[in-house]
């Protein structure tokens, strides 16, 4: 049986994601399985997820995933490179994944592999520094230094980082890419019935559920429930930012301390009365909005550089079906990391692994503030993995209570 690994946020799981899973299975064979590494409650754009990770897991299982494991927050809310290194490292650690499947704008592996090689070339750091010194933003400088236009689009860019991660690990996992269908990343509207996740999130947060429903698998709205939004926690975030000094900002991952960014962030936080105002005041050509959002939310969560070690130290199971149970049985023999199938098993962890799980409890407690009626603390210990009774996902995946 072939086993595909897929890295995703599923924020939320939509028809494009279902198509990617079905296309992956069609290429690998009908008996193939899919292991998905999914971000938890905080995502790469520096925002809370639209729904809790168990609801999003239930939708992934209903849409074709067999086993969903969590990408912990320090990697989920990081640059493309760190995001990819954490996720691909987890897939490799399972010992059961033989193929890495990802969506891309090109749908062609060759230019992405060439771009990955260019980014790892010995002269790349010097070219990047020269481009940055001319005032280019990091994405633009990176693209110029590597010399590949494919790096200008988000899914291609992530795909390149997945390939670099496989190379860095010396992994035997075989990469494959599926051409992305429908509307572009972060675009509005839809194309051939496929919409971007950002457009769907906007509809859900605006209570335009009738317009969002056709863009999602049947029954999704009931499973997703009330949408989460950082709007509800905005004052709590601003309160944290107003108490930050340069040393506090410098302690965050990807803080930009070497470029003097912390001083600018202190000034912006003291002037801003909204998060959007903070981003505008802190913005320069060099720093993307996504990076500034990650810094602001990372400050709110209490992230520190040391909270993101070289590799994820455990595998946390968020959900599975009957085929996933078979994979999990194999993983208990092949996985190089501790596997958590029950929250109570975290008590057996020690060192960085125990510290990371305890931090994840805090991140989930703070996610509970992103709803009109705050959710209680302690959900990490009281919520079990989602189970789907059917091997094909079907409609029997449940939202945990």
XYZ file of C-alpha atoms in Angstrom:
401
model
C 0.000 0.000 0.000
C 1.342 3.412 -0.992
C 1.137 6.090 1.714
C 1.043 9.778 0.796
C 2.031 12.503 3.201
C 0.240 15.844 2.843
C 0.996 19.124 4.635
C -2.041 21.356 5.149
C -3.819 23.936 7.256
C -7.334 22.969 6.088
C -8.478 26.399 7.189
C -11.137 25.320 6.356
C -11.119 22.076 4.387
C -12.749 22.901 1.043
C -13.469 21.383 -2.380
C -9.956 22.126 -3.638
C -8.485 20.127 -0.762
C -10.873 17.252 -1.471
C -9.798 17.327 -5.130
C -6.108 17.213 -4.154
C -6.716 14.171 -1.944
C -8.752 12.359 -4.588
C -6.207 13.150 -7.306
C -3.365 11.928 -5.081
C -5.180 8.657 -4.464
C -5.956 8.292 -8.180
C -2.254 8.643 -9.026
C -1.033 6.302 -6.287
C -3.808 3.722 -6.525
C -7.247 3.278 -4.931
C -5.815 1.360 -1.972
C -3.338 4.109 -1.085
C -3.569 5.995 2.204
C -3.123 9.637 3.182
C -1.372 10.943 6.302
C -1.978 14.676 6.769
C 0.142 16.978 8.920
C -2.207 19.819 9.852
C -1.651 23.100 11.681
C -3.420 23.410 15.007
C -5.193 26.524 16.276
C -2.748 29.121 14.953
C -1.729 29.379 11.312
C 1.112 30.637 9.144
C -0.438 33.973 8.181
C -0.372 35.018 11.859
C -4.022 34.401 12.656
C -6.283 32.026 14.524
C -7.761 29.168 12.517
C -11.404 29.514 11.435
C -12.374 26.503 13.585
C -10.758 24.311 16.208
C -8.360 21.616 15.054
C -10.724 18.754 15.901
C -13.520 20.145 13.729
C -11.078 20.669 10.859
C -9.762 17.133 11.377
C -13.289 15.733 11.142
C -13.743 17.468 7.785
C -10.378 16.179 6.531
C -11.327 12.609 7.424
C -14.685 13.004 5.707
C -12.835 14.378 2.665
C -10.371 11.521 2.190
C -7.634 11.733 4.839
C -6.902 8.571 6.817
C -4.696 9.874 9.619
C -4.305 13.492 10.747
C -1.394 14.523 12.960
C -0.671 17.973 14.342
C 2.002 20.425 13.308
C 2.664 22.222 16.614
C 2.219 25.984 16.798
C 5.917 27.043 16.781
C 6.259 25.474 13.303
C 2.703 26.122 12.091
C 3.120 29.846 12.676
C 6.537 30.245 11.076
C 8.167 31.184 7.794
C 7.772 28.819 4.844
C 11.166 27.245 5.514
C 10.530 26.421 9.176
C 6.921 25.424 8.449
C 8.107 22.936 5.834
C 11.007 21.593 7.908
C 8.711 20.829 10.840
C 5.966 19.221 8.759
C 8.182 17.154 6.447
C 10.232 16.058 9.438
C 7.081 14.706 11.069
C 6.058 12.796 7.929
C 9.517 11.274 7.680
C 9.502 10.348 11.367
C 6.327 8.263 10.997
C 8.247 5.651 9.031
C 5.168 4.811 6.924
C 5.007 7.679 4.399
C 6.634 6.923 1.029
C 5.299 9.854 -1.050
C 4.968 13.584 -0.369
C 2.050 15.075 -2.333
C 1.554 18.828 -2.526
C -0.380 21.277 -4.648
C 1.378 23.833 -6.831
C 0.507 26.468 -9.379
C 2.802 24.861 -11.984
C 1.847 21.217 -11.464
C 5.377 20.373 -12.628
C 8.074 19.071 -10.304
C 11.111 19.935 -12.448
C 11.222 23.763 -12.027
C 10.509 23.404 -8.309
C 13.401 20.985 -7.882
C 15.685 23.358 -9.801
C 14.617 26.258 -7.557
C 15.261 24.150 -4.452
C 18.784 23.415 -5.692
C 19.380 27.124 -6.363
C 18.328 28.064 -2.821
C 20.789 25.542 -1.417
C 23.658 26.618 -3.692
C 26.799 27.969 -1.932
C 26.506 31.431 -3.520
C 22.833 31.929 -2.645
C 23.354 33.632 0.784
C 25.634 36.255 -0.773
C 23.150 36.975 -3.579
C 20.309 37.223 -1.066
C 22.205 39.687 1.124
C 22.998 41.865 -1.892
C 19.328 41.949 -2.896
C 18.204 42.765 0.655
C 20.804 45.538 0.907
C 19.184 47.159 -2.130
C 15.934 47.429 -0.151
C 13.998 44.528 -1.664
C 11.488 42.685 0.495
C 12.584 39.231 1.575
C 10.304 37.374 -0.907
C 11.473 39.556 -3.807
C 15.128 39.285 -2.763
C 14.809 35.522 -2.422
C 13.301 35.173 -5.876
C 15.989 37.353 -7.462
C 18.825 35.571 -5.689
C 17.546 32.151 -6.712
C 16.653 33.260 -10.243
C 13.360 31.351 -10.494
C 9.972 32.963 -11.205
C 8.140 29.981 -9.711
C 9.057 31.317 -6.262
C 6.666 34.244 -6.781
C 3.556 32.114 -6.159
C 2.693 30.795 -2.681
C 2.007 27.120 -3.368
C 5.048 26.774 -5.618
C 7.091 28.493 -2.923
C 5.936 26.066 -0.228
C 6.535 23.154 -2.581
C 10.131 24.260 -3.051
C 10.573 24.327 0.725
C 9.127 20.811 1.013
C 11.683 19.622 -1.529
C 14.505 21.376 0.325
C 13.354 19.715 3.541
C 13.410 16.266 1.949
C 16.915 16.970 0.669
C 18.111 18.225 4.056
C 16.771 15.105 5.766
C 18.239 12.792 3.143
C 14.774 11.246 3.042
C 13.755 8.467 0.664
C 10.225 9.919 0.433
C 9.321 10.564 -3.223
C 7.803 13.984 -3.996
C 4.869 14.518 -6.352
C 2.877 17.637 -7.155
C -0.732 18.141 -8.190
C -1.707 21.261 -10.108
C -3.841 23.585 -8.005
C -7.321 24.112 -9.409
C -9.736 27.024 -9.257
C -9.286 30.507 -7.838
C -5.826 31.695 -6.894
C -4.397 31.930 -3.404
C -6.018 34.779 -1.395
C -8.289 35.656 -4.345
C -11.968 36.541 -4.049
C -14.782 34.766 -5.831
C -14.454 31.260 -7.242
C -13.467 29.515 -10.463
C -15.153 26.279 -11.602
C -16.617 25.946 -8.115
C -13.224 26.157 -6.372
C -12.510 29.128 -4.083
C -9.493 30.137 -2.013
C -9.552 29.366 1.694
C -9.178 33.090 2.477
C -12.330 33.896 0.485
C -14.270 31.154 2.276
C -13.056 32.389 5.670
C -14.217 35.910 4.813
C -17.661 34.593 3.903
C -17.937 32.566 7.094
C -16.838 35.457 9.285
C -19.325 37.758 7.535
C -22.086 35.207 8.193
C -22.505 34.686 4.431
C -23.033 30.957 4.947
C -25.390 30.550 1.990
C -22.617 31.746 -0.309
C -19.936 29.688 1.452
C -21.832 26.387 1.571
C -21.444 25.432 -2.141
C -17.681 25.939 -1.849
C -17.383 23.380 0.964
C -18.108 19.642 1.192
C -21.692 18.848 2.186
C -22.353 19.172 5.910
C -19.245 21.268 6.592
C -21.046 24.191 8.218
C -22.517 21.999 10.952
C -19.096 20.570 11.775
C -17.246 23.905 11.631
C -19.662 25.641 13.981
C -19.245 29.275 14.978
C -16.249 30.809 13.166
C -13.275 31.971 15.190
C -11.789 35.419 14.577
C -8.903 37.355 16.057
C -11.288 40.328 16.218
C -12.683 38.951 19.481
C -9.208 38.808 21.060
C -7.883 42.045 19.542
C -7.755 44.052 22.770
C -6.055 41.176 24.558
C -3.407 41.099 21.822
C -2.965 44.890 21.938
C -2.635 44.747 25.716
C 0.251 42.331 25.338
C 1.928 44.389 22.594
C 1.753 47.584 24.683
C 3.752 45.931 27.461
C 6.533 44.713 25.136
C 10.015 46.221 25.108
C 12.816 45.648 22.608
C 14.187 42.672 24.506
C 10.768 41.028 24.541
C 10.400 41.402 20.764
C 13.958 40.172 20.217
C 13.144 36.961 22.108
C 10.505 35.961 19.538
C 11.275 33.550 16.682
C 12.221 35.397 13.453
C 12.286 38.661 15.433
C 14.467 40.650 13.056
C 16.620 41.753 15.990
C 19.722 41.983 13.798
C 17.949 44.470 11.509
C 16.634 46.695 14.318
C 12.999 45.652 13.918
C 12.215 45.389 17.683
C 12.599 49.149 18.216
C 10.172 49.822 15.370
C 7.687 47.335 16.838
C 7.815 49.012 20.255
C 6.974 52.374 18.676
C 4.181 50.906 16.558
C 2.617 49.115 19.536
C 2.517 52.313 21.599
C 0.823 54.272 18.814
C -1.618 51.694 17.425
C -5.218 51.402 18.596
C -6.001 48.435 16.309
C -3.999 45.502 15.026
C -4.295 46.742 11.456
C -2.875 50.082 12.565
C 0.009 48.241 14.251
C 0.811 46.364 11.036
C 0.659 49.569 8.998
C 2.916 51.467 11.380
C 5.459 48.625 11.531
C 5.424 47.844 7.810
C 8.437 48.511 5.598
C 9.411 47.174 2.173
C 11.574 44.603 3.913
C 8.990 43.065 6.247
C 5.861 41.394 4.893
C 2.486 41.738 6.558
C 2.498 37.990 7.227
C 5.750 38.249 9.178
C 4.455 41.170 11.242
C 1.216 39.307 11.980
C 3.188 36.270 13.117
C 5.273 38.452 15.419
C 2.198 40.106 16.940
C 0.339 36.852 17.506
C 3.520 35.131 18.643
C 3.912 37.846 21.279
C 0.316 37.293 22.400
C 0.915 33.542 22.695
C 4.204 33.983 24.520
C 6.336 32.242 21.889
C 10.107 32.239 22.368
C 12.942 31.208 20.066
C 13.714 28.238 22.286
C 10.142 26.973 21.907
C 11.001 25.813 18.375
C 13.787 23.217 18.582
C 15.418 21.734 15.499
C 12.662 19.154 14.986
C 9.185 18.409 16.343
C 9.727 16.051 19.319
C 6.503 13.969 19.182
C 3.659 12.887 16.905
C 0.237 14.047 18.107
C -2.717 12.195 16.551
C -5.729 14.460 15.942
C -7.923 11.937 14.140
C -8.068 8.738 12.100
C -10.328 6.242 10.363
C -10.109 2.455 10.053
C -7.322 2.633 7.469
C -5.585 5.153 9.700
C -5.753 2.681 12.575
C -3.751 0.256 10.457
C -1.178 2.957 9.739
C -0.966 3.809 13.414
C -0.308 0.158 14.222
C 2.596 0.198 11.765
C 3.877 3.481 13.173
C 4.172 2.013 16.651
C 6.976 -0.101 15.196
C 8.462 2.343 12.687
C 8.054 5.837 14.177
C 11.193 7.483 15.547
C 9.232 9.764 17.902
C 6.810 9.237 20.808
C 3.216 8.950 19.544
C 0.411 10.625 21.478
C -3.036 9.121 20.843
C -4.455 10.273 24.172
C -3.840 13.596 25.907
C -2.887 11.808 29.136
C 0.121 10.254 27.375
C 1.749 13.683 27.328
C 2.461 13.218 31.033
C 5.063 10.624 30.050
C 7.008 13.155 27.998
C 9.993 15.017 29.376
C 12.401 17.766 28.365
C 11.557 19.803 25.231
C 8.692 17.469 24.313
C 6.897 17.998 27.625
C 7.554 21.754 27.486
C 6.105 21.940 23.962
C 2.921 20.088 24.893
C 2.385 22.275 27.945
C 2.870 25.357 25.775
C 0.318 23.964 23.312
C -2.189 23.825 26.180
C -1.693 27.567 26.645
C -2.012 28.261 22.916
C -5.335 26.408 22.832
C -6.590 28.225 25.925
C -5.847 31.550 24.205
C -7.535 30.346 21.004
C -10.664 30.025 23.139
C -10.758 33.838 23.344
C -11.312 34.087 19.571
C -15.066 33.472 19.810
C -17.949 35.771 20.773
C -18.409 33.595 23.862
C -14.964 32.489 25.094
C -14.336 28.767 25.330
C -13.092 27.227 28.580
C -9.501 26.336 29.337
C -8.243 22.773 29.380
C -9.531 21.504 26.025
C -6.170 19.936 25.161
C -6.601 17.463 28.018
C -10.340 16.862 27.646
C -10.671 16.419 23.866
C -9.914 13.020 22.321
C -8.869 12.358 18.715
C -11.650 12.319 16.117
C -12.586 8.865 14.824
C -14.309 8.079 11.536
C -15.857 4.623 11.386
C -15.448 4.301 7.614
C -12.140 3.787 5.818
C -13.207 6.213 3.080
C -14.106 9.033 5.484
C -17.731 9.060 4.332
C -20.031 11.263 6.373
C -19.431 9.584 9.709
C -16.601 11.713 11.005
C -17.762 13.409 14.142
C -17.015 16.724 15.786
C -15.807 16.021 19.361
C -17.825 17.453 22.182
